[in-house]
Coordinates of C-alpha atoms in Angstrom, one line a residue:
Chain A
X1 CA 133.6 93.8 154.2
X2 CA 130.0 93.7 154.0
X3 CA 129.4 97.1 154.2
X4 CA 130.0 96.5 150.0
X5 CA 126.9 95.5 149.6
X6 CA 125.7 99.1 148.6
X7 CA 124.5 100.8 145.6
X8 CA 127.9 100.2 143.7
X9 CA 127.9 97.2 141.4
X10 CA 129.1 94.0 143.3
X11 CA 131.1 91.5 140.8
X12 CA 131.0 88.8 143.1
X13 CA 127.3 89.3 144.1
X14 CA 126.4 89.4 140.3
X15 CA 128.3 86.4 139.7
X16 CA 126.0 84.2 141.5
X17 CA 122.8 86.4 140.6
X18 CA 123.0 86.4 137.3
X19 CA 123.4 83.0 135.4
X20 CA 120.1 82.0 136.1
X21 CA 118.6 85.2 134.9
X22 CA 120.4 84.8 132.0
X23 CA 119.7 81.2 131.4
X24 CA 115.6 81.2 132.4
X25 CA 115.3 84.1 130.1
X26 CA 116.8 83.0 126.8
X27 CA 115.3 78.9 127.8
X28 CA 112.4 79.4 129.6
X29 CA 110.9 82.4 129.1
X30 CA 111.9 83.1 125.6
X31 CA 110.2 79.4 124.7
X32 CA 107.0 80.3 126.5
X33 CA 106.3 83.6 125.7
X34 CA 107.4 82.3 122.1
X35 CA 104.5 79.6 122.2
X36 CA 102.1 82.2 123.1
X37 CA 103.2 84.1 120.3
X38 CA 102.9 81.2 117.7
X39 CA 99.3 80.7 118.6
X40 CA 98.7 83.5 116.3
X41 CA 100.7 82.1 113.6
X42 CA 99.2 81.0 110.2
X43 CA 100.2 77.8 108.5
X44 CA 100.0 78.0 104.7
X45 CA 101.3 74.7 102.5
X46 CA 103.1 73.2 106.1
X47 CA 105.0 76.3 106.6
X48 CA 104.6 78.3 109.5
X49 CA 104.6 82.1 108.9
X50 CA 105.1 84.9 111.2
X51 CA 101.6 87.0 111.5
X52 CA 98.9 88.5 114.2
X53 CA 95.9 86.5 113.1
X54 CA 92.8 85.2 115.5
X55 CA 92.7 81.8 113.1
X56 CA 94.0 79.2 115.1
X57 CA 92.4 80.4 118.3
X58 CA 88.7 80.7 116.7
X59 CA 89.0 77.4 114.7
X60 CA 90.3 75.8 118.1
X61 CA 87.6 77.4 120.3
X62 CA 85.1 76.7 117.4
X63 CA 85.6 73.0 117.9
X64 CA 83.9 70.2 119.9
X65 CA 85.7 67.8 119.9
X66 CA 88.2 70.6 122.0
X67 CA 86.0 71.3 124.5
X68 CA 84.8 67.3 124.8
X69 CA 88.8 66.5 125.1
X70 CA 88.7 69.7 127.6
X71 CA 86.4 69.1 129.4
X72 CA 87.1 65.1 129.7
X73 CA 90.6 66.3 130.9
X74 CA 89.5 68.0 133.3
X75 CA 87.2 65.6 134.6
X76 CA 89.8 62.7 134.7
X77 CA 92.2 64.8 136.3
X78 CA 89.7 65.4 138.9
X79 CA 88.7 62.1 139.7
X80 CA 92.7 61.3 139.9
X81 CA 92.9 63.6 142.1
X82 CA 90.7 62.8 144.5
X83 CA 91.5 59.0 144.0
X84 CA 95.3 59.5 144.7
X85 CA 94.4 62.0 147.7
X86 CA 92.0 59.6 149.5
X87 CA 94.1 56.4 148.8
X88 CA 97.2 58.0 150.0
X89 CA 95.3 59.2 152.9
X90 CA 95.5 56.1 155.1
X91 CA 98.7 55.6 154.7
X92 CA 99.9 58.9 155.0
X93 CA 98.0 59.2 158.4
X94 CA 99.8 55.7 159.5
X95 CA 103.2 56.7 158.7
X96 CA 102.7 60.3 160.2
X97 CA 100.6 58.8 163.3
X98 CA 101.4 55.1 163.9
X99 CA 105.0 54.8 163.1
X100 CA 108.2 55.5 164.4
X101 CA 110.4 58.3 163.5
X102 CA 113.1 55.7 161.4
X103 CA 109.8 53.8 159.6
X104 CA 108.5 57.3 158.4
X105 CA 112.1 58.0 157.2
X106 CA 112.6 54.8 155.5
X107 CA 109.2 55.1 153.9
X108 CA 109.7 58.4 152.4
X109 CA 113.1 57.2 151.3
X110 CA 111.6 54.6 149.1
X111 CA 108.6 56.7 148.0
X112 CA 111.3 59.0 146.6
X113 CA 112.8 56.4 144.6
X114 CA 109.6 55.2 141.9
X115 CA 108.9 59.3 141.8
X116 CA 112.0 59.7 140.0
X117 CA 112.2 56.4 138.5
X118 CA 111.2 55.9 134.5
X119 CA 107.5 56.7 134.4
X120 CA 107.4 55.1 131.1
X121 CA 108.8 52.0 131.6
X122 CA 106.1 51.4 134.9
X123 CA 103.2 52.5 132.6
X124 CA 104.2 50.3 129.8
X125 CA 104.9 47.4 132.9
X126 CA 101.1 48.2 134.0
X127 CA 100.0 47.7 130.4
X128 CA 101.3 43.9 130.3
X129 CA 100.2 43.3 133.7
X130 CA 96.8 44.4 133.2
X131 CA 96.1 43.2 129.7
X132 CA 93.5 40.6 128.7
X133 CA 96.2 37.4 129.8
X134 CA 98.3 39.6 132.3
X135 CA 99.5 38.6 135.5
X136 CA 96.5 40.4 137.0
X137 CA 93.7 38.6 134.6
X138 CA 95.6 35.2 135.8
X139 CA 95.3 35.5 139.3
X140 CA 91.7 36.5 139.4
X141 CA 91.2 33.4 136.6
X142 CA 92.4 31.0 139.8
X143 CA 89.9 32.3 142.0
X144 CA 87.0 31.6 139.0
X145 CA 87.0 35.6 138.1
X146 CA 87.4 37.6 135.0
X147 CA 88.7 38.1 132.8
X148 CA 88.2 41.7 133.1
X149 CA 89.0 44.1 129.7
X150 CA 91.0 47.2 132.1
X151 CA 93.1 48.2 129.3
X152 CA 91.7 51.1 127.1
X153 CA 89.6 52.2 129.9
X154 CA 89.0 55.0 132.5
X155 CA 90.4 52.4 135.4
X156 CA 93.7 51.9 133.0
X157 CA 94.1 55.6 132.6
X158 CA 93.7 55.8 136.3
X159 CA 96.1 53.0 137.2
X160 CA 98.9 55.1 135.0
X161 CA 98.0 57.9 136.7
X162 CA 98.0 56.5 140.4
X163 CA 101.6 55.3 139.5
X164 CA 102.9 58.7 138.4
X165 CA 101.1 60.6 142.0
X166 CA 100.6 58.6 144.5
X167 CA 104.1 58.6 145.4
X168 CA 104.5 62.0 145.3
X169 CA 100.6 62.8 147.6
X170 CA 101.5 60.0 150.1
X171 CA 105.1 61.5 151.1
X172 CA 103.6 65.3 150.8
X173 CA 100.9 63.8 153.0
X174 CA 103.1 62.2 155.3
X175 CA 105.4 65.5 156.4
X176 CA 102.3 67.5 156.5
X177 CA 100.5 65.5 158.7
X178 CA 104.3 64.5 160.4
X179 CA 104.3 68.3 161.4
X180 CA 101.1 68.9 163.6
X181 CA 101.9 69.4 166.7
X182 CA 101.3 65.9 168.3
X183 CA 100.0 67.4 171.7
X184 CA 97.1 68.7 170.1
X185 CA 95.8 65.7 168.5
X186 CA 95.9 63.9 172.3
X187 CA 94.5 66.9 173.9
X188 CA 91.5 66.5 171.3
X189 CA 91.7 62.6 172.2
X190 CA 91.8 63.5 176.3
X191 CA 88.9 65.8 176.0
X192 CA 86.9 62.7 174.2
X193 CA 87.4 63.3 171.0
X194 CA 86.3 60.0 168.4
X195 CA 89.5 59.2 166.4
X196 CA 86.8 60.1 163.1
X197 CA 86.0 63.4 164.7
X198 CA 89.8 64.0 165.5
X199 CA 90.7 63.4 162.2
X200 CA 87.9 65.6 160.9
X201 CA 88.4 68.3 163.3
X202 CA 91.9 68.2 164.6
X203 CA 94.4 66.9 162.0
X204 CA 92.6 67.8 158.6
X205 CA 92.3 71.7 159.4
X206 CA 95.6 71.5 160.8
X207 CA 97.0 69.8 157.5
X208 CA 95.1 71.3 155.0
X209 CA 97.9 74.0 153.3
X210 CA 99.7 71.1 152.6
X211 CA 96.9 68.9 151.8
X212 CA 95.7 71.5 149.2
X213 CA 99.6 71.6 148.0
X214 CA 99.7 68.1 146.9
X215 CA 96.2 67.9 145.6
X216 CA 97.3 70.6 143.1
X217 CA 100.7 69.0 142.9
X218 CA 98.1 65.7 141.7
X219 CA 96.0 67.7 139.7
X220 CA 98.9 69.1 137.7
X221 CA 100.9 66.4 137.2
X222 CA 97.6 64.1 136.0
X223 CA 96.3 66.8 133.6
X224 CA 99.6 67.4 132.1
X225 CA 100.4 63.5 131.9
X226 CA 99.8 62.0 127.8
X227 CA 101.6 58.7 128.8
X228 CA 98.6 57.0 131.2
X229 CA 95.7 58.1 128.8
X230 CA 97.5 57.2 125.9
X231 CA 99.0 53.7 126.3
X232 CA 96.5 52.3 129.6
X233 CA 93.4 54.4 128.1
X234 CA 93.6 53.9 124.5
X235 CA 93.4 57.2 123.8
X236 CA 89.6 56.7 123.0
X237 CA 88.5 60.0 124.3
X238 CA 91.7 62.2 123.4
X239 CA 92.8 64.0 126.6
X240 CA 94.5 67.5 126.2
X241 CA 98.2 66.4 126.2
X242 CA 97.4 64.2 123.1
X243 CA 95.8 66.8 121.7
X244 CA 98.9 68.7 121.7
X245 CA 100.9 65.8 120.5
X246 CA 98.6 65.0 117.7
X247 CA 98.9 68.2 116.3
X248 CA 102.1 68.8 116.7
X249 CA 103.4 65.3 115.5
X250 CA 101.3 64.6 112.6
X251 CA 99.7 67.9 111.5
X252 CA 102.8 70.0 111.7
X253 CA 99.6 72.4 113.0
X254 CA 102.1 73.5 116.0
X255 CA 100.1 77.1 116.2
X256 CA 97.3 75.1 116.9
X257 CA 99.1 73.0 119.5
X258 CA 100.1 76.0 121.0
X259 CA 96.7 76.8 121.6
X260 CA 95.7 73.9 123.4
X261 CA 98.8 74.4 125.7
X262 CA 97.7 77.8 126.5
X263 CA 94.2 76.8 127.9
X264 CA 96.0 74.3 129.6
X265 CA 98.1 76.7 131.2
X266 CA 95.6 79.0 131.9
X267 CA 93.5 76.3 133.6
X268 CA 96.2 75.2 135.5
X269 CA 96.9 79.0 137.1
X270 CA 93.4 79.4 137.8
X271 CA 93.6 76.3 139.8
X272 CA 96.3 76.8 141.5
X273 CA 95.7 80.3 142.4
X274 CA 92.4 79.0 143.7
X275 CA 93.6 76.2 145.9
X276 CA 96.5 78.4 147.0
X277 CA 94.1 81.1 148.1
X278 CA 92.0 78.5 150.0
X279 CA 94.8 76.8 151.5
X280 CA 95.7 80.4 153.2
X281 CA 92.4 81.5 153.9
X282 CA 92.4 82.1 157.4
X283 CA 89.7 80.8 159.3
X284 CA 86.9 82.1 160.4
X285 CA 87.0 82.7 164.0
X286 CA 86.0 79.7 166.2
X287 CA 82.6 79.4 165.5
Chain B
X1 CA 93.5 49.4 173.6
X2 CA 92.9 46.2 171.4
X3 CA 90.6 47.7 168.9
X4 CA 93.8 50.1 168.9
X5 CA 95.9 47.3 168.0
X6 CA 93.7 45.8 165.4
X7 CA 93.7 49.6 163.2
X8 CA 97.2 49.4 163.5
X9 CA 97.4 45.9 162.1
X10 CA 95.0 47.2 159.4
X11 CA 96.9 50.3 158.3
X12 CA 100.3 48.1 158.2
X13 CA 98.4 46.5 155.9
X14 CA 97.4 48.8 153.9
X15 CA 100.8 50.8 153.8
X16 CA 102.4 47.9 152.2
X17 CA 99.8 47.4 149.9
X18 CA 100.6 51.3 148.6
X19 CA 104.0 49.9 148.6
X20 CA 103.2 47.2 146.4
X21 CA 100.8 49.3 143.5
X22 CA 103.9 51.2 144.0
X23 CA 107.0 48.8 143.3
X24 CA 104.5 46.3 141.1
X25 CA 105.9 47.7 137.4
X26 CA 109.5 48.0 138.6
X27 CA 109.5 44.5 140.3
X28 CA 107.3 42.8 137.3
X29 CA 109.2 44.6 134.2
X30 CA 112.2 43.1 135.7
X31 CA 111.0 39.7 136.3
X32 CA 109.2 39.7 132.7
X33 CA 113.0 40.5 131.1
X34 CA 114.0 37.3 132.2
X35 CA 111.2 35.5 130.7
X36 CA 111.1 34.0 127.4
X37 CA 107.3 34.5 126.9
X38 CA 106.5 37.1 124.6
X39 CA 103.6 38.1 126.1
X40 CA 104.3 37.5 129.8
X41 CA 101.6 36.5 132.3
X42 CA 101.3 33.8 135.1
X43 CA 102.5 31.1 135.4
X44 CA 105.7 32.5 133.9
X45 CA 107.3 31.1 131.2
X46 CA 111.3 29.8 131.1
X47 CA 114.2 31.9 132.3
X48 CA 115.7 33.4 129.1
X49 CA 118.6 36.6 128.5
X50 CA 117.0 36.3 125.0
X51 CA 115.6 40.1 125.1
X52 CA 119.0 41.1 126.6
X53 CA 121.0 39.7 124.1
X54 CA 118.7 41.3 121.7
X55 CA 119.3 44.6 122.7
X56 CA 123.0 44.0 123.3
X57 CA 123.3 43.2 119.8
X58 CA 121.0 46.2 118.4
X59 CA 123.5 49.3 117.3
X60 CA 120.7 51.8 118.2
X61 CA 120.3 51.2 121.8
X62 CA 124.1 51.4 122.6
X63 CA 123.7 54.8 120.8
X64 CA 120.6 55.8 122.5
X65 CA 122.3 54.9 126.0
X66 CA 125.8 57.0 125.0
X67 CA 123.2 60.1 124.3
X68 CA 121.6 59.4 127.4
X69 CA 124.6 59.4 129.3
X70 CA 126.2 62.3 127.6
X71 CA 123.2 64.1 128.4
X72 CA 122.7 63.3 131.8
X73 CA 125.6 64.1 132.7
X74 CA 126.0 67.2 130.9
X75 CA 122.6 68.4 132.3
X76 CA 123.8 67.6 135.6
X77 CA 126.7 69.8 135.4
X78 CA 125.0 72.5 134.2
X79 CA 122.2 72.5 136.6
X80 CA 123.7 71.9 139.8
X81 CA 125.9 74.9 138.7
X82 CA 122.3 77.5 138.2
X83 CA 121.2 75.5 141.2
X84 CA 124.1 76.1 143.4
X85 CA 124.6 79.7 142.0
X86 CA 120.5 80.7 143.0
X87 CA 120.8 78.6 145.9
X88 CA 123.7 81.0 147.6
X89 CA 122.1 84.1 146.2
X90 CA 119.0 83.5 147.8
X91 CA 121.3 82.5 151.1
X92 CA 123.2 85.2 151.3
X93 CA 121.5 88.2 149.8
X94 CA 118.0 90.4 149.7
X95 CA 117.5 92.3 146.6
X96 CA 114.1 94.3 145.2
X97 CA 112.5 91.2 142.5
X98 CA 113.6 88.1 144.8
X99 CA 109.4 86.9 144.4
X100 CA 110.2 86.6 140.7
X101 CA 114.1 86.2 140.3
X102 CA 113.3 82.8 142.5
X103 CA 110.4 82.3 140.4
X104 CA 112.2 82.2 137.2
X105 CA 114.1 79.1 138.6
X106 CA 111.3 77.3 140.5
X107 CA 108.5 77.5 137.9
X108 CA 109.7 74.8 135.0
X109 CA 108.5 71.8 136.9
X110 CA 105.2 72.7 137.6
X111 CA 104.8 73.2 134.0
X112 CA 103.4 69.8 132.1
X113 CA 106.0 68.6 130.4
X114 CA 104.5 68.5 127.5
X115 CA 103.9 72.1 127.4
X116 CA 107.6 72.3 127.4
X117 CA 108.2 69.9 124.8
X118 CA 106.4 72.1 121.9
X119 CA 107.8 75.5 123.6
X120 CA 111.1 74.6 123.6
X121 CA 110.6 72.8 120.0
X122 CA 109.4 76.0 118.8
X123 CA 111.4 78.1 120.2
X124 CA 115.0 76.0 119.0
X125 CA 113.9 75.6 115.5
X126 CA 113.2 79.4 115.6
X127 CA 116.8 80.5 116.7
X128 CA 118.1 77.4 115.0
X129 CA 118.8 75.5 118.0
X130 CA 116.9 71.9 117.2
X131 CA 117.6 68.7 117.0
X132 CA 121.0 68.4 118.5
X133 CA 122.0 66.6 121.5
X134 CA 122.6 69.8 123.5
X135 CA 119.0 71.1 122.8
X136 CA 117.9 68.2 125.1
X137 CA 120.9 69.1 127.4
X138 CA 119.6 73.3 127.9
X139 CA 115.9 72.2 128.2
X140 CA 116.5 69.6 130.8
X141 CA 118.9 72.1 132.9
X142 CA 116.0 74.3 132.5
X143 CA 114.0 71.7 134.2
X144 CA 115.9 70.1 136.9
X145 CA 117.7 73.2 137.8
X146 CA 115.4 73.6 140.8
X147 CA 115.7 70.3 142.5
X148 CA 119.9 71.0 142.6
X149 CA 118.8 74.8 144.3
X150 CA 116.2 73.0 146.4
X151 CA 119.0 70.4 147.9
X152 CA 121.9 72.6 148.1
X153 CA 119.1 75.7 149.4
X154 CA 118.3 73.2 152.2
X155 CA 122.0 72.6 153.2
X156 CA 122.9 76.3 153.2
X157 CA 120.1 76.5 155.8
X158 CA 122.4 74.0 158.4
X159 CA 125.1 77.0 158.0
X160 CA 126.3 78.9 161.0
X161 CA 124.8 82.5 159.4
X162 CA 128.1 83.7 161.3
X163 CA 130.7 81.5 159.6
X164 CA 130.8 83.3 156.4
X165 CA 131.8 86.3 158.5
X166 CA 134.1 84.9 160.9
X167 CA 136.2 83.7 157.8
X168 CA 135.9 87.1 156.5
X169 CA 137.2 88.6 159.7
X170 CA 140.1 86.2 159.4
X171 CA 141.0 87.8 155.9
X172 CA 139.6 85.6 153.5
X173 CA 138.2 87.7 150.8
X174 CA 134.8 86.6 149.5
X175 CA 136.2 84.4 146.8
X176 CA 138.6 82.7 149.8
X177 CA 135.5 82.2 151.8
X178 CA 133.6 80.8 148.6
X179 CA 136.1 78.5 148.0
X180 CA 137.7 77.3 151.4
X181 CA 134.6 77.4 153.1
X182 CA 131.0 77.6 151.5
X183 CA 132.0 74.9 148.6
X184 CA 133.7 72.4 151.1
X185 CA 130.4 72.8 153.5
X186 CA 128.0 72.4 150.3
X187 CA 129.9 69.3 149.0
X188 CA 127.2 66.6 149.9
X189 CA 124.7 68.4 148.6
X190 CA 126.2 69.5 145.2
X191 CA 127.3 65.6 144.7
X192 CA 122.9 65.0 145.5
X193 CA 121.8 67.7 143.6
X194 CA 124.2 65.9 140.6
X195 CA 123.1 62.9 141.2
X196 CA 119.4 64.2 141.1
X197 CA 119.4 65.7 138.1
X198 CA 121.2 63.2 136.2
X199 CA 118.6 60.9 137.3
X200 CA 115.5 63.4 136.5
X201 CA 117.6 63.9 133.0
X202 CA 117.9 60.5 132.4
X203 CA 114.3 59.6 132.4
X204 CA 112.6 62.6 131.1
X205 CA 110.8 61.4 127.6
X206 CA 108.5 64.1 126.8
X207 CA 111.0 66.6 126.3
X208 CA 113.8 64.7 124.7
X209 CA 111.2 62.9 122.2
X210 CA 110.5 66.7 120.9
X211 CA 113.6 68.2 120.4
X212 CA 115.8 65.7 120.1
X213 CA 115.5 64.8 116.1
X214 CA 117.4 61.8 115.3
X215 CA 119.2 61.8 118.5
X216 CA 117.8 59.6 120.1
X217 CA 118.0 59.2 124.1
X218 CA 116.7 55.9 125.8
X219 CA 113.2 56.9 127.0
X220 CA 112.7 57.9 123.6
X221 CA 113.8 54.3 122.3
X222 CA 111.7 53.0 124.4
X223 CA 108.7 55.1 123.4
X224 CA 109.2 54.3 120.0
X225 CA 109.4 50.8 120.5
X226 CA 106.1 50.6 122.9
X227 CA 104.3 52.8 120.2
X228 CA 104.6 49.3 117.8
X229 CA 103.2 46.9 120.1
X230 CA 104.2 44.7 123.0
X231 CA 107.8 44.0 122.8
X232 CA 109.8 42.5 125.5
X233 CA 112.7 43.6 125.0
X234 CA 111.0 46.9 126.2
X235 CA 111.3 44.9 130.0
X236 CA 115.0 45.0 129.0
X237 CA 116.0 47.9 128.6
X238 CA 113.7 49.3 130.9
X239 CA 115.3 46.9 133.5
X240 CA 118.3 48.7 132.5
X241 CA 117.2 52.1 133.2
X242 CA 115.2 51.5 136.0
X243 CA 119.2 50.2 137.6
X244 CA 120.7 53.6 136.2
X245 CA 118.1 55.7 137.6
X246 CA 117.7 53.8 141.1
X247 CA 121.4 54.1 141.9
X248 CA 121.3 57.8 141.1
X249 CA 118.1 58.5 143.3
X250 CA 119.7 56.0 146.1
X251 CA 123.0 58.0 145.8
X252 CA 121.4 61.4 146.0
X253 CA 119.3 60.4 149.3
X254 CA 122.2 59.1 150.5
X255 CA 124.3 61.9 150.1
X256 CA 121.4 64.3 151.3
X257 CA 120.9 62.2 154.4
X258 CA 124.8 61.6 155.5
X259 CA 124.8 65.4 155.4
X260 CA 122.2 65.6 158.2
X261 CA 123.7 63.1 160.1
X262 CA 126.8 64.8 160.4
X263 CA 125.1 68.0 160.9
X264 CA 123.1 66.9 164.3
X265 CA 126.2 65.2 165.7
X266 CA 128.0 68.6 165.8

């Protein structure tokens, strides 16, 4: 029977090889290669014709308030980034480390559950519970504090985005770290290793694929988000995803949107395919 | 040994404060549906179903949640099916373009969503495909089609590599074996992977809000209504949602995770 896996055409092989072909073709990569496309359509009177025209892309490039929105986006998705990897750090190296096999399990259990639950709805929580009389604001009245203004900052932006990653970094953090072989970490310990130094030396080499993984997980997911900046940071200092919805909402300007997506894209690879590369680098011998 | 202690006291600590940043909204937006307050702080206000008799009695959310569940479920269907489908290819077969052919279905989610939301707007009004409710139903397969190949990929792995054959052997033809034997084995993870993407689907904003049109699906509701100003009956629905989407999640773990159970005791 399996010797029919050879040149001829295999219907039942086919049959589980090719819907998704089909179906990622016509709805994924026909709409992206389609957006890449329209960002050299023109736009006359709100209608958007078919052409091969530089416009949109020089009058985007052109612009500074782009590149302050880029480069603002960039720099708040950093700063995420390293906020959501050094919070969840602690507690990744707790439930990796310090607890049982059945608390680790548990914890991820529940950490899965707010990942895949209504990101809107928590934001929009967030934005009553930090506003000028939220619950926050209250308890920091009783102990003669504040009020403090945190929406329509940087620190509310941050807040949306801590809720949206820091689920996701801790669990990636936890199995990572879960998986290091246990005996070397007391072998470091028995040869009088500080637990600072073994954590420096030891388990952060030893994690650091998967730490890289979820910092560009992070990274991505903060840089893409229009939710946190938009509702917890007022959208003061547009960040790229509003951008894209601005344009595409109220100027009918989609070629332009397009654009915007494209950098973002194109930013995202090259980070990725930067993190990815260090995260396999081998090391250089023991040195 | 007791400085040991003390860390691990510490660290306790601070996992449960994670736990708390990270249950806070769900916790509070329920609590603050309850409340009568309109803009809800401490000390609360009275207990009050006002907000949820106020979105009981508005036409557009029971519309908005038939959408969402015709949706969700529809995307569900279809995606665990590509799932499943990609997840047995990749099992049981090598081919020349695997690197891209398993590409092609793991890419979407690492793409921002709302990159998505203006391709796939651009590219439905182009072939005439936009504003309908299946327009949200194809782009979210396209997007949680992975997570149903991740789970059912990972419970393919558990599978004796020589069962397949041995019911070959017997005289089951491939369809036979498909049926009586890879289906039956895959069953918990095809009910997760459902349950996954229906919650995944049933969330998703971006997306919907794009090319929906005047179909309207709950997160967009809600979107709409938190674009105004501070609403309560927001806590509601969302209260509502949060339930829907919970269950599903709690379901799909629990499915993924009896699975494994059963799997180490034989």
């Amino acid at each position: 029977m399996s010797s029919k896996s050879g040149r001829s055409i295999n219907i039942y092989a086919l049959t589980w090889r090719l819907p998704i072909i089909f179906w990622q073709f016509i709805f994924f990569v026909g709409p992206v290669l389609f957006m890449v496309a329209m960002s050299f359509f023109l736009v006359k009177n709100y209608r958007m014709t078919e052409a091969f025209e530089f416009v949109n892309w020089s009058k985007m490039l052109s612009r500074g308030y782009f590149w302050d929105s880029y480069w603002y986006t960039v720099f708040i998705a950093s700063v995420s980034t390293t906020c959501a990897m050094c919070l969840a750090f602690p507690a990744a190296f707790a439930l990796a480390f310090r607890a049982s096999e059945s608390t680790r399990r548990w914890a991820i259990f529940l950490l899965i559950i707010p990942f895949f639950t209504s990101y809107l709805v928590r934001t929009f929580s967030w934005f009553v519970i930090l506003s000028e009389s939220g619950v926050v604001n209250a308890i920091l009245g009783y102990i003669g504090l504040g009020p403090y203004t945190m929406l329509n900052t940087n620190f509310g932006t941050l807040v949306g985005y801590m809720t949206l990653t820091l689920p996701l970094v801790v669990i990636l953090q936890t199995v990572t770290m879960a998986n290091i072989d246990k005996t070397l970490v007391e072998a470091a310990r028995n040869l009088g290793c500080r637990p600072l130094a073994t954590i420096w030396q030891v388990i952060l080499p030893l994690s650091k694929t998967g730490l890289i993984i979820a910092a560009i997980f992070c990274f991505i997911l903060s840089f893409g988000d229009f939710v946190a900046p938009f509702y917890l940071g007022g959208s003061q200092e547009p960040t790229l995803p509003i951008l894209i919805l601005d344009t595409t909402k109220s100027g009918q300007q989609w070629p332009r949107a397009a654009v915007v997506a494209i950098m973002m894209m194109l930013t995202l690879f090259a980070i990725a395919f930067t993190g990815i590369a260090l995260a396999y680098r081998k090391r250089k011998g023991a040195k | 040994m007791k400085a040991n202690r003390t860390l691990n006291v510490i660290l306790g600590i601070y996992v449960a404060l994670i736990f708390v940043f990270v249950f806070a909204p769900i916790i509070f937006s329920m609590i603050f549906s309850f409340n009568s307050q309109r803009f809800p702080t401490i000390p609360l206000g009275e207990f009050s179903t006002e907000w949820y008799a106020k979105i009981l009695a508005d036409p557009d959310v029971w519309e908005a949640a038939l959408n969402s569940l015709i949706v969700s479920t529809s995307t569900a269907v279809i995606a665990t099916f590509l799932g499943f489908c990609t997840a047995y290819s990749d099992y049981r077969y090598n081919f020349r373009f695997k690197g891209p052919y398993l590409a092609l279905i793991l890419l979407p989610p690492t793409i921002p969503l709302i990159i998505m939301a203006l391709a796939m707007l651009a590219w439905f009004s182009k072939i005439g495909m936009s504003g309908q409710l299946y327009s949200i139903v194809i782009a979210h397969s396209v997007l949680t089609a992975p997570f149903a190949m991740a789970v059912i990929r990972l419970r393919l792995n558990q599978m004796d590599p020589d069962l397949e054959a041995a019911a070959w052997n017997l005289g089951g033809s491939e369809w036979a074996t498909m049926r009586h034997v890879i289906i039956p084995f895959c069953k918990p993870a095809i009910f997760s992977g459902l349950f996954l993407t229906a919650a995944v689907s049933f969330d998703e904003f971006a997306v919907s809000w794009f090319v929906s049109g005047l179909n309207k699906t709950l997160p967009v509701i809600i979107l709409e209504i938190v674009q105004g100003n501070i609403d309560p009956q927001v806590n509601a629905i969302g209260t509502f949602v949060f339930l829907i989407s919970m269950t599903l999640v709690v379901l799909a773990q629990v499915f993924f995770a009896s699975r494994q159970l059963k799997s180490t005791r034989t």
